[in-house]
XYZ file of C-alpha atoms in Angstrom:
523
model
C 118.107 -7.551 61.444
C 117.211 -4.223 61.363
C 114.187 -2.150 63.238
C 111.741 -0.345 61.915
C 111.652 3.604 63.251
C 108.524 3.292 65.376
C 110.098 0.026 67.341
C 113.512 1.442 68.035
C 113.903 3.247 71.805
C 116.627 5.809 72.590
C 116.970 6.163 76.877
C 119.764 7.459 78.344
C 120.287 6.525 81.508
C 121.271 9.863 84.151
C 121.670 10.322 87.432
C 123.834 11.558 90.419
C 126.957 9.773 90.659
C 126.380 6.795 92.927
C 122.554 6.457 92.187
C 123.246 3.044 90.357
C 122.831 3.641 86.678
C 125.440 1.128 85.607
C 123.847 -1.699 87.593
C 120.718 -0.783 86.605
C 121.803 -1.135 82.640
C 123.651 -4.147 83.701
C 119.970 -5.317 84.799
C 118.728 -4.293 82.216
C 120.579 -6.456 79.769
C 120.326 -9.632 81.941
C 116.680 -9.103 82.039
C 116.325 -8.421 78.040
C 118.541 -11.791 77.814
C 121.685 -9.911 76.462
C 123.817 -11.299 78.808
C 123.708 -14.607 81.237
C 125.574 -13.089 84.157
C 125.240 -9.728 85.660
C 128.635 -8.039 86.615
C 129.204 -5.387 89.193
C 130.681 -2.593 89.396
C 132.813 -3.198 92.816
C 134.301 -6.300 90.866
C 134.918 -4.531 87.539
C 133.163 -6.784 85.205
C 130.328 -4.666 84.321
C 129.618 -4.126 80.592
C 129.160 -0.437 80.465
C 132.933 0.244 82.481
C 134.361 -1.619 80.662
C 138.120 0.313 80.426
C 140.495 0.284 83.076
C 140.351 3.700 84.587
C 136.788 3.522 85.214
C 136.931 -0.403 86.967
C 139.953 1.005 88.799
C 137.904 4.111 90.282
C 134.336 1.919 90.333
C 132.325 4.697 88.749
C 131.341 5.938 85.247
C 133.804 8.555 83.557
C 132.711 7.626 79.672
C 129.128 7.068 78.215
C 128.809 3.735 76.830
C 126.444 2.660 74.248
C 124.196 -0.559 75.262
C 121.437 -2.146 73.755
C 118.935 -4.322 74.024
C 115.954 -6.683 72.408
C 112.684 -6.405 73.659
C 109.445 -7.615 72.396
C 109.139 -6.048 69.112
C 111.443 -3.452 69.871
C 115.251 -2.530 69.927
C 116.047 -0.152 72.899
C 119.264 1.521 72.840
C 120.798 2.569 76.119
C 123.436 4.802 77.282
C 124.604 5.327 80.223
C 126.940 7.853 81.821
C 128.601 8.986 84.344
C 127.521 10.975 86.915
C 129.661 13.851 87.705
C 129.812 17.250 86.603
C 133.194 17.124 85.290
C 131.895 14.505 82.495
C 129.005 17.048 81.249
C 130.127 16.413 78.008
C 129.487 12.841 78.329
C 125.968 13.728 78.728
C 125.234 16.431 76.801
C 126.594 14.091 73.746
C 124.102 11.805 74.932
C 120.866 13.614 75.824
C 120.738 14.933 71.901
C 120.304 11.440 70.101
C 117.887 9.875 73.158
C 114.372 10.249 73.183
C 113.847 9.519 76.590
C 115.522 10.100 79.407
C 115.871 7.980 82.355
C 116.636 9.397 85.588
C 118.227 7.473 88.399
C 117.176 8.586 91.975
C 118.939 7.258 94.910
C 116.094 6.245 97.821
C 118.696 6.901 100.599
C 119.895 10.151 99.634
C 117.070 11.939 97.280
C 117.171 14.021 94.698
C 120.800 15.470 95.179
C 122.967 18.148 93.310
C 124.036 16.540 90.371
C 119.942 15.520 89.332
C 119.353 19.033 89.545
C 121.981 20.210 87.407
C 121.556 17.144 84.973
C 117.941 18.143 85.093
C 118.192 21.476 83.642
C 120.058 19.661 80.934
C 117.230 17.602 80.179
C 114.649 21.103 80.064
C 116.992 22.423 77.519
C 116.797 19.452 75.177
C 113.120 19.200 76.023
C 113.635 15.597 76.373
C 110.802 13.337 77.813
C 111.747 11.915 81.217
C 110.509 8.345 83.473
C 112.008 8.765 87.218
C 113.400 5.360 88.440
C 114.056 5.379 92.214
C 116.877 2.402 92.914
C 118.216 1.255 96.196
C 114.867 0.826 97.590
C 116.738 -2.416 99.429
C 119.195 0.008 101.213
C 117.991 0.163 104.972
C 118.038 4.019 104.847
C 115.672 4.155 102.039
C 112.699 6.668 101.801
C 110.498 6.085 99.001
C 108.123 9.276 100.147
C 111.161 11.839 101.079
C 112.601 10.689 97.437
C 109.430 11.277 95.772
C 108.568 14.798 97.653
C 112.014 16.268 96.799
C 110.980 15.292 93.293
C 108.190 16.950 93.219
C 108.532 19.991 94.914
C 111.985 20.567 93.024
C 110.603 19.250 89.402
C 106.964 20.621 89.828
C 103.925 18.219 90.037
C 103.543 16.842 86.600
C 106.005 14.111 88.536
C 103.518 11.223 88.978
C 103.852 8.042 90.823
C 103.463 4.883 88.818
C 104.371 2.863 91.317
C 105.615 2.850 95.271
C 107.294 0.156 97.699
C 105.048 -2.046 100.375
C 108.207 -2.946 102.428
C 111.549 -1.068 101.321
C 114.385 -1.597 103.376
C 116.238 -4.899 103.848
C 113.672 -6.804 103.485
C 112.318 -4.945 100.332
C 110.513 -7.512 97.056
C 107.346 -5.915 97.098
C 106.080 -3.138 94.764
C 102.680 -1.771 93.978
C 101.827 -0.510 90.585
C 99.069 1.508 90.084
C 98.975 1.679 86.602
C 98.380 -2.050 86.367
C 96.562 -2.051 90.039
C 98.513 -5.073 90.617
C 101.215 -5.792 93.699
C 104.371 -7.394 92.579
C 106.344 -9.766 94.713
C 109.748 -10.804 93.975
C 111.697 -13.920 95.035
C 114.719 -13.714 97.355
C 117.264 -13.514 94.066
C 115.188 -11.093 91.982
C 113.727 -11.728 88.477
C 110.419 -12.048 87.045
C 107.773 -11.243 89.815
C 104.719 -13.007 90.962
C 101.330 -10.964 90.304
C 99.634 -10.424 93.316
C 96.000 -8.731 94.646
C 96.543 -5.118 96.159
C 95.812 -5.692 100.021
C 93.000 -4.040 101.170
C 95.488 -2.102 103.560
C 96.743 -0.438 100.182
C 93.852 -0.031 98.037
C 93.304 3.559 98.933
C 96.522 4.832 98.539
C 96.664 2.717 95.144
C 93.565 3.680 93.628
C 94.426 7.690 94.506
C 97.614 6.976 92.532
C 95.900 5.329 89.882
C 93.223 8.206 89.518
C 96.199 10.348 88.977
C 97.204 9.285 86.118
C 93.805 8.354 84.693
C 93.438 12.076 84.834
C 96.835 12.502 83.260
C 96.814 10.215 79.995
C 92.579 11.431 79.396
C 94.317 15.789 79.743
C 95.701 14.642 76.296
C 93.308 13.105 74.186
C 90.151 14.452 73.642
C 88.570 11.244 72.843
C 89.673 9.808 76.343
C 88.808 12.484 78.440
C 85.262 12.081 76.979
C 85.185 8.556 77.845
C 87.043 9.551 81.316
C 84.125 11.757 81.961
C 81.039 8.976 81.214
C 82.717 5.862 82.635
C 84.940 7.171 85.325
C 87.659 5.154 84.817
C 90.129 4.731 81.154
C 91.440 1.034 80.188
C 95.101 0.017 80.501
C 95.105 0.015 76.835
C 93.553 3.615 76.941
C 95.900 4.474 79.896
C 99.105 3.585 77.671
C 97.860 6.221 74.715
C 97.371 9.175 76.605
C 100.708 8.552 78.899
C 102.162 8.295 75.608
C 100.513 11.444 74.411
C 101.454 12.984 78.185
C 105.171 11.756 78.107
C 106.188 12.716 74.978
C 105.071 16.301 75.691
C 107.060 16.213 78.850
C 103.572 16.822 80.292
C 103.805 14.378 82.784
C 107.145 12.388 84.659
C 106.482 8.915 86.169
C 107.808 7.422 88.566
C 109.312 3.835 89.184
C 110.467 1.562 92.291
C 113.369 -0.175 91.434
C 116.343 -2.173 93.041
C 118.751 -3.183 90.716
C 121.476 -4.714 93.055
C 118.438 -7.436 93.525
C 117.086 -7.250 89.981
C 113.605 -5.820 91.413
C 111.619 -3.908 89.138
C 114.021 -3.114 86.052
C 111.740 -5.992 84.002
C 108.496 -3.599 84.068
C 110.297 -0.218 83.412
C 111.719 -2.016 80.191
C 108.150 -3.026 79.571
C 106.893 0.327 80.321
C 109.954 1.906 77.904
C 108.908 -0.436 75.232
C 104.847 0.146 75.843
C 104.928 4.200 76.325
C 107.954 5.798 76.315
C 108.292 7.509 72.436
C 109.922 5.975 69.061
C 112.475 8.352 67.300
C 109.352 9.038 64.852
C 107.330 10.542 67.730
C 110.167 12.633 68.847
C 110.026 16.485 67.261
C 111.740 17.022 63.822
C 115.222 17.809 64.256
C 116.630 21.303 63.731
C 118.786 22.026 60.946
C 121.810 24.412 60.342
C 120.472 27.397 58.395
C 117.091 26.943 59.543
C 114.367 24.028 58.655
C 113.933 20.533 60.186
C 114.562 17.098 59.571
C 111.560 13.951 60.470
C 113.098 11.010 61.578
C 111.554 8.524 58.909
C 113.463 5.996 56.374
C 111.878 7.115 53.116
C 114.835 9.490 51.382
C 117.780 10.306 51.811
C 120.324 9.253 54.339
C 121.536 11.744 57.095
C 123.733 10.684 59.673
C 125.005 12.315 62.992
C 128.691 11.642 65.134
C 127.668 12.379 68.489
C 130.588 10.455 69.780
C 134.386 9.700 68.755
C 136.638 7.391 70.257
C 140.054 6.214 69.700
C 140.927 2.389 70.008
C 144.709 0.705 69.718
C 144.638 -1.205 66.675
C 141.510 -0.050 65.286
C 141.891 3.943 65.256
C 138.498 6.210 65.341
C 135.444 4.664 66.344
C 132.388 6.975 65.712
C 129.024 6.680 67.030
C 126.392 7.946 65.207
C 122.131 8.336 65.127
C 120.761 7.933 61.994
C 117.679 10.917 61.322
C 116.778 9.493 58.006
C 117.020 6.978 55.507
C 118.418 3.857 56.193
C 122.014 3.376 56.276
C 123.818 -0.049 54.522
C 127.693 -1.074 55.212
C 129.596 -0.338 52.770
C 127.690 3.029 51.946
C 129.459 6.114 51.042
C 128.148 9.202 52.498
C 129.179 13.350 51.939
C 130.251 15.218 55.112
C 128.710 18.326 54.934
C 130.462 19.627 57.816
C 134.576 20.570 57.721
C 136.445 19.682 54.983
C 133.023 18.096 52.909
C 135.163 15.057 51.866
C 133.294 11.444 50.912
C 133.124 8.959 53.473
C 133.077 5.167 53.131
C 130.814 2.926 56.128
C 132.859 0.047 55.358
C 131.254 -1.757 58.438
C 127.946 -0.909 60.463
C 127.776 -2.380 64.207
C 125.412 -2.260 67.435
C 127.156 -2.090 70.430
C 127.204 -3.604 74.205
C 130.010 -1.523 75.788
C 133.519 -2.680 74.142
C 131.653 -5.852 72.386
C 130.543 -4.904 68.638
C 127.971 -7.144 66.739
C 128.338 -6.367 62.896
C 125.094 -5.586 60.802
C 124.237 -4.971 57.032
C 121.893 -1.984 57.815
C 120.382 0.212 60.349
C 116.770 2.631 59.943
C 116.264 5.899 60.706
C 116.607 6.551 64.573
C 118.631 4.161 65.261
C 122.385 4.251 66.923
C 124.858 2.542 66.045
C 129.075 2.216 65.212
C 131.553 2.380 62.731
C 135.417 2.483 62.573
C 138.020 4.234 60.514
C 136.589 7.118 58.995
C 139.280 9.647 57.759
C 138.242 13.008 58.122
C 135.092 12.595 60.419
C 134.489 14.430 63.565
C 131.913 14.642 66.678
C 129.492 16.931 65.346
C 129.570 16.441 61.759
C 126.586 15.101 59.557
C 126.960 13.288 56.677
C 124.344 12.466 53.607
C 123.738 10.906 50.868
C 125.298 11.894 47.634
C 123.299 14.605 46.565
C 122.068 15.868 49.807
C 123.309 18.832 51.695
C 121.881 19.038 55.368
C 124.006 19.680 58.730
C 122.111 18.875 61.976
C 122.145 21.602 64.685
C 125.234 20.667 66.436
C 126.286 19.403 69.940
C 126.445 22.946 72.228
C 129.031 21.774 74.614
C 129.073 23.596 77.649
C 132.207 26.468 77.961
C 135.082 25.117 80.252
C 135.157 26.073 83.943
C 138.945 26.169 85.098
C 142.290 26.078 83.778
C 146.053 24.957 84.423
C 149.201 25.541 82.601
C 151.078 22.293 82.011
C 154.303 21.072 81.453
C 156.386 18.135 80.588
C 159.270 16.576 82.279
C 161.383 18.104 79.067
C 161.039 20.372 76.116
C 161.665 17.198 74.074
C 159.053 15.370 75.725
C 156.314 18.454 74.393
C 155.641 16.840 70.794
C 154.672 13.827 72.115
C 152.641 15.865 74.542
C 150.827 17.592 72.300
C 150.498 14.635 70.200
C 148.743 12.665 73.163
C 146.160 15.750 74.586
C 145.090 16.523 70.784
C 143.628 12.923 70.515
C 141.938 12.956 73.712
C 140.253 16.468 72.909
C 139.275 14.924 69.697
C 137.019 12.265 71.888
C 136.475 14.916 74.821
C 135.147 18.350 73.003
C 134.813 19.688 76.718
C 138.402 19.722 76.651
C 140.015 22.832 75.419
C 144.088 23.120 74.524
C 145.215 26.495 74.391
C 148.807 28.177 73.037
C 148.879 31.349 74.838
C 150.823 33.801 73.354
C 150.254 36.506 76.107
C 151.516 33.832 78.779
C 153.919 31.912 76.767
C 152.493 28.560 78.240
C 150.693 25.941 77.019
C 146.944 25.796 78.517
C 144.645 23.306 79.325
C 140.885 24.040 79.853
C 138.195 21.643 81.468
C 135.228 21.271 82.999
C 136.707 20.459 86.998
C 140.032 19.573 89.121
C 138.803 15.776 88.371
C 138.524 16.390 84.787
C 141.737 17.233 84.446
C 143.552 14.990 86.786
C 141.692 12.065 84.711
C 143.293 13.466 81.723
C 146.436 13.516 83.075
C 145.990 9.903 84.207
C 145.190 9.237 80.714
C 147.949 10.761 79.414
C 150.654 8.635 81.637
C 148.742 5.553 81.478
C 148.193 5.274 77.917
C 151.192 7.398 76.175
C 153.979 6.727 78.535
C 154.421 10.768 78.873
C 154.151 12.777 82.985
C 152.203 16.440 82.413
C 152.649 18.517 85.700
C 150.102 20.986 85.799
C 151.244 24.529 87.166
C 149.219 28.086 87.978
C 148.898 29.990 84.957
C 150.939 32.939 84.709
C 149.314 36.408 85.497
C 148.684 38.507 82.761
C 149.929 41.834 84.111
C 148.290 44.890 82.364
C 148.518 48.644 83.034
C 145.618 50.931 82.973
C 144.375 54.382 83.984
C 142.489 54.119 87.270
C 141.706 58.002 87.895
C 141.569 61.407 85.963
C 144.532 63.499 85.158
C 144.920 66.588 83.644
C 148.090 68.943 81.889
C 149.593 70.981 79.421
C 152.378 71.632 77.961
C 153.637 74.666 76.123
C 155.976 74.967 73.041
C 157.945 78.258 72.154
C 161.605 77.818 69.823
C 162.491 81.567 68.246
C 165.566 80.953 65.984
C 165.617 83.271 63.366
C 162.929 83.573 60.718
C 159.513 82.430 61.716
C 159.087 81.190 64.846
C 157.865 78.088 66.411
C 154.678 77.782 68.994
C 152.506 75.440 70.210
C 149.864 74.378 72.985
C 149.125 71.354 74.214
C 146.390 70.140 77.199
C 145.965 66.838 77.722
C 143.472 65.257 79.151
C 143.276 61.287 80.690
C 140.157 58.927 82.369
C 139.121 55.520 82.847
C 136.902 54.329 80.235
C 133.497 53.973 81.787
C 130.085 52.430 80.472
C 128.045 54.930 78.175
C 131.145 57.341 77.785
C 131.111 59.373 74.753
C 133.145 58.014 71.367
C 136.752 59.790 71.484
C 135.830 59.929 67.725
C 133.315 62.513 68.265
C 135.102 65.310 70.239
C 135.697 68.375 68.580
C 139.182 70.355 68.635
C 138.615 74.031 67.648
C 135.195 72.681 66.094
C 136.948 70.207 63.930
């Protein structure tokens, strides 16, 4: 079965490392019915880690592509990890979602790594929902979580919801959207709807005012009705937040604790309900100028945003489609590299390592396919007869560097070999054959980045790397001014033999005149 643009969801789950975005897409799929037992990540069963480095460490190093039903729609999740060192991860990530879900932890607030992921988000202009998890943990602070927010992300962060009790003894959450209170049973799952106490009303109806105000600033319509009845309808509500979200006018916030499966069931809802379809998102930007709506009349265009490689299967790439609809066995153009024709033998929606094959997939949807020859990350493909590239994945420059070395000069093939196919899944990872240093480079974004690598390398292709400084590049240059001449006389006979030379030498120095326009004798 395939989904129609407008009911298809692209979130991408983000967040600080630690802030629980695995268990909260582990909840996620439980709740949506996906999966009949929820794994965690301290036991390694989870179904976004799903390789062995990652349940061996017990935190995130790949993005993995999830997805689940609900309703009407099909919402595809992603979640990655949440260090620094994996920026490529999310970069890849952020430019096929249409919403992005950050993960704040109640105990420790809006840390480092929000703030950097953050300005990731601003540059893809990518509308955001705030979820803050761990609202169970007996150090939680809902209102410390939710001021750091706002005085660090500006005030267009608004408060859908807050926590009666957090704490240990945390299963009650007020929404004020809904004006409802929702108490959860000791396990977690679907809440019961109860009245707002009368204790609460104030502080829910001041919430709920807020974003009255919020959805009717984006609708004329509603702000007229806002004005004569006071008050907008849930169903009103939902269109302006809509309007508001998708403009990044506006950033809600959630409760959540997924550990206890508390809350994950109406952020799905709201997802489904609010957050933007592909088709609401901004055409996309094309190479050489134009754009691209995401719609399933035309052509098909098709964007890797991901390559892996598995044993036994080779390249797995993972694309979004940004038009047309895309059928197995299709054969598509790349229009980026080498232009060769392409054959999607078999089309597949993922849940981490698990594949489900399908006979087609719509425009904005994400989805899988294996054994391509000459595809890359970054490369678009079309229909025959089309020629479109979309603007590309701008990973971020590498931050340090090591020279390495194997145990052996015979060993350095097989070396090579081993880091070329993990660059080819990690573009964040630059190899480098300097020339000037006569060693063999490896760029990446962090000391963890490139230890992991080196794990991988040992684990998977049986070969040690030992990473060493990287040779100095000595150079010589002039550091002051020097001046001197030299004179030439030689009389042997016949004509003679003179000339005079002064030389001059200085450092180069910013707005210095071009040698090329001194004059010698007024030539």
């Amino acid at each position: 079965m395939s989904f129609d643009t407008r009911n298809i969801r692209n979130v991408v789950l983000l967040g600080h490392s630690g802030s629980g975005k695995t268990t909260f897409a582990e909840t996620m799929l439980y709740e949506a019915k996906a999966i009949s037992r929820r794994g965690t990540v301290e036991e390694g069963n989870t179904i976004s880690d799903y390789t062995s480095i990652e349940q061996e460490r017990g935190s995130s190093i790949f993005s993995t592509l999830l997805h689940a039903n609900w309703k009407n729609a099909k919402i595809n999740i992603i979640d990655t990890p949440g260090l620094d060192d994996f920026v490529g991860e999310i970069v890849a990530s952020l430019k096929v979602a249409d919403t992005a879900v950050m993960i704040l932890n109640a105990k420790q607030g809006v840390e480092v790594g929000t703030e950097i992921i953050w300005e990731y988000i601003e540059t893809f202009k990518t509308p955001a929902i705030f979820v803050v998890n761990q609202l169970d943990h007996e150090k939680a602070d809902f209102e410390t979580t939710l001021e750091q927010a706002r005085a660090r992300f500006g005030t267009k962060v608004i408060p859908v919801q807050y926590p009666v009790n957090q704490g240990k003894g945390f299963n009650a959450i007020i929404d004020a959207l809904r004006m409802v209170m929702y108490v959860f049973p000791s396990g977690g799952g679907k809440p019961e709807k109860k009245e707002i106490p009368a204790s609460e009303m104030d502080r829910a109806m001041e919430m709920h005012n807020a974003l009255v105000e919020a959805a009717a600033e984006n609708e004329e319509g509603l702000m007229e009705k806002f004005f004569e009845e006071g008050t907008l309808s849930e169903e009103d509500l939902t269109v302006g937040l809509r309007l508001a979200i998708a403009h990044q006018q506006i950033v809600p916030v959630f409760c959540c604790s997924a550990t206890q499966n508390m809350g994950s069931g109406r952020i799905m809802g709201f997802i489904n309900d609010v957050c933007p379809s592909p088709a609401d998102r901004p055409d996309a930007e094309l190479v050489g100028g134009g754009t691209l709506a995401c719609k399933s009349d035309g052509p098909a265009t098709v964007f890797i945003f991901k390559t892996i490689s598995e044993p036994k299967v080779g390249l797995v790439s993972y694309f979004k489609i940004y038009s047309g609809v895309l059928k197995a066995g299709d054969e598509l153009n790349n229009s980026s590299g080498n232009r060769s024709s392409e054959r999607f033998g078999q089309l597949y929606i993922a849940n981490g390592k698990n594949r489900d094959s399908v006979e087609e997939l719509r425009a904005g949807d994400i989805g899988v396919t294996v054994k391509l020859k000459n595809t890359h990350t970054n490369n678009t493909l079309n229909s025959k007869g089309t020629d479109r590239q979309i603007d590309p994945i701008h990973f971020p420059e590498s931050r340090i560097h090591v020279a390495i070395q194997p145990p052996s000069k015979n060993d350095m093939e097989k070396l090579m070999k081993a880091l070329i196919g993990i660059a080819e899944e990690d573009p964040t990872l630059v190899i480098e054959q300097s020339k000037t240093l006569k060693q063999t480079l490896l760029h990446g974004q962090g000391e963890l980045h490139l230890d992991i690598t080196r794990y991988r390398i040992e684990k998977v292709n049986d070969v040690t790397m030992e990473f060493l400084p990287p040779r100095i590049p000595y150079r010589e240059t002039i550091t002051k001014e020097a001046n001197t001449m030299y004179r030439h006389k030689k009389q042997t006979g016949g004509a003679g033999q003179f000339a005079e030379v002064h030389l001059r030498i200085e450092p180069y120095y910013e707005g210095m005149a071009d040698p090329a326009g001194l004059s010698v004798r007024n030539k």
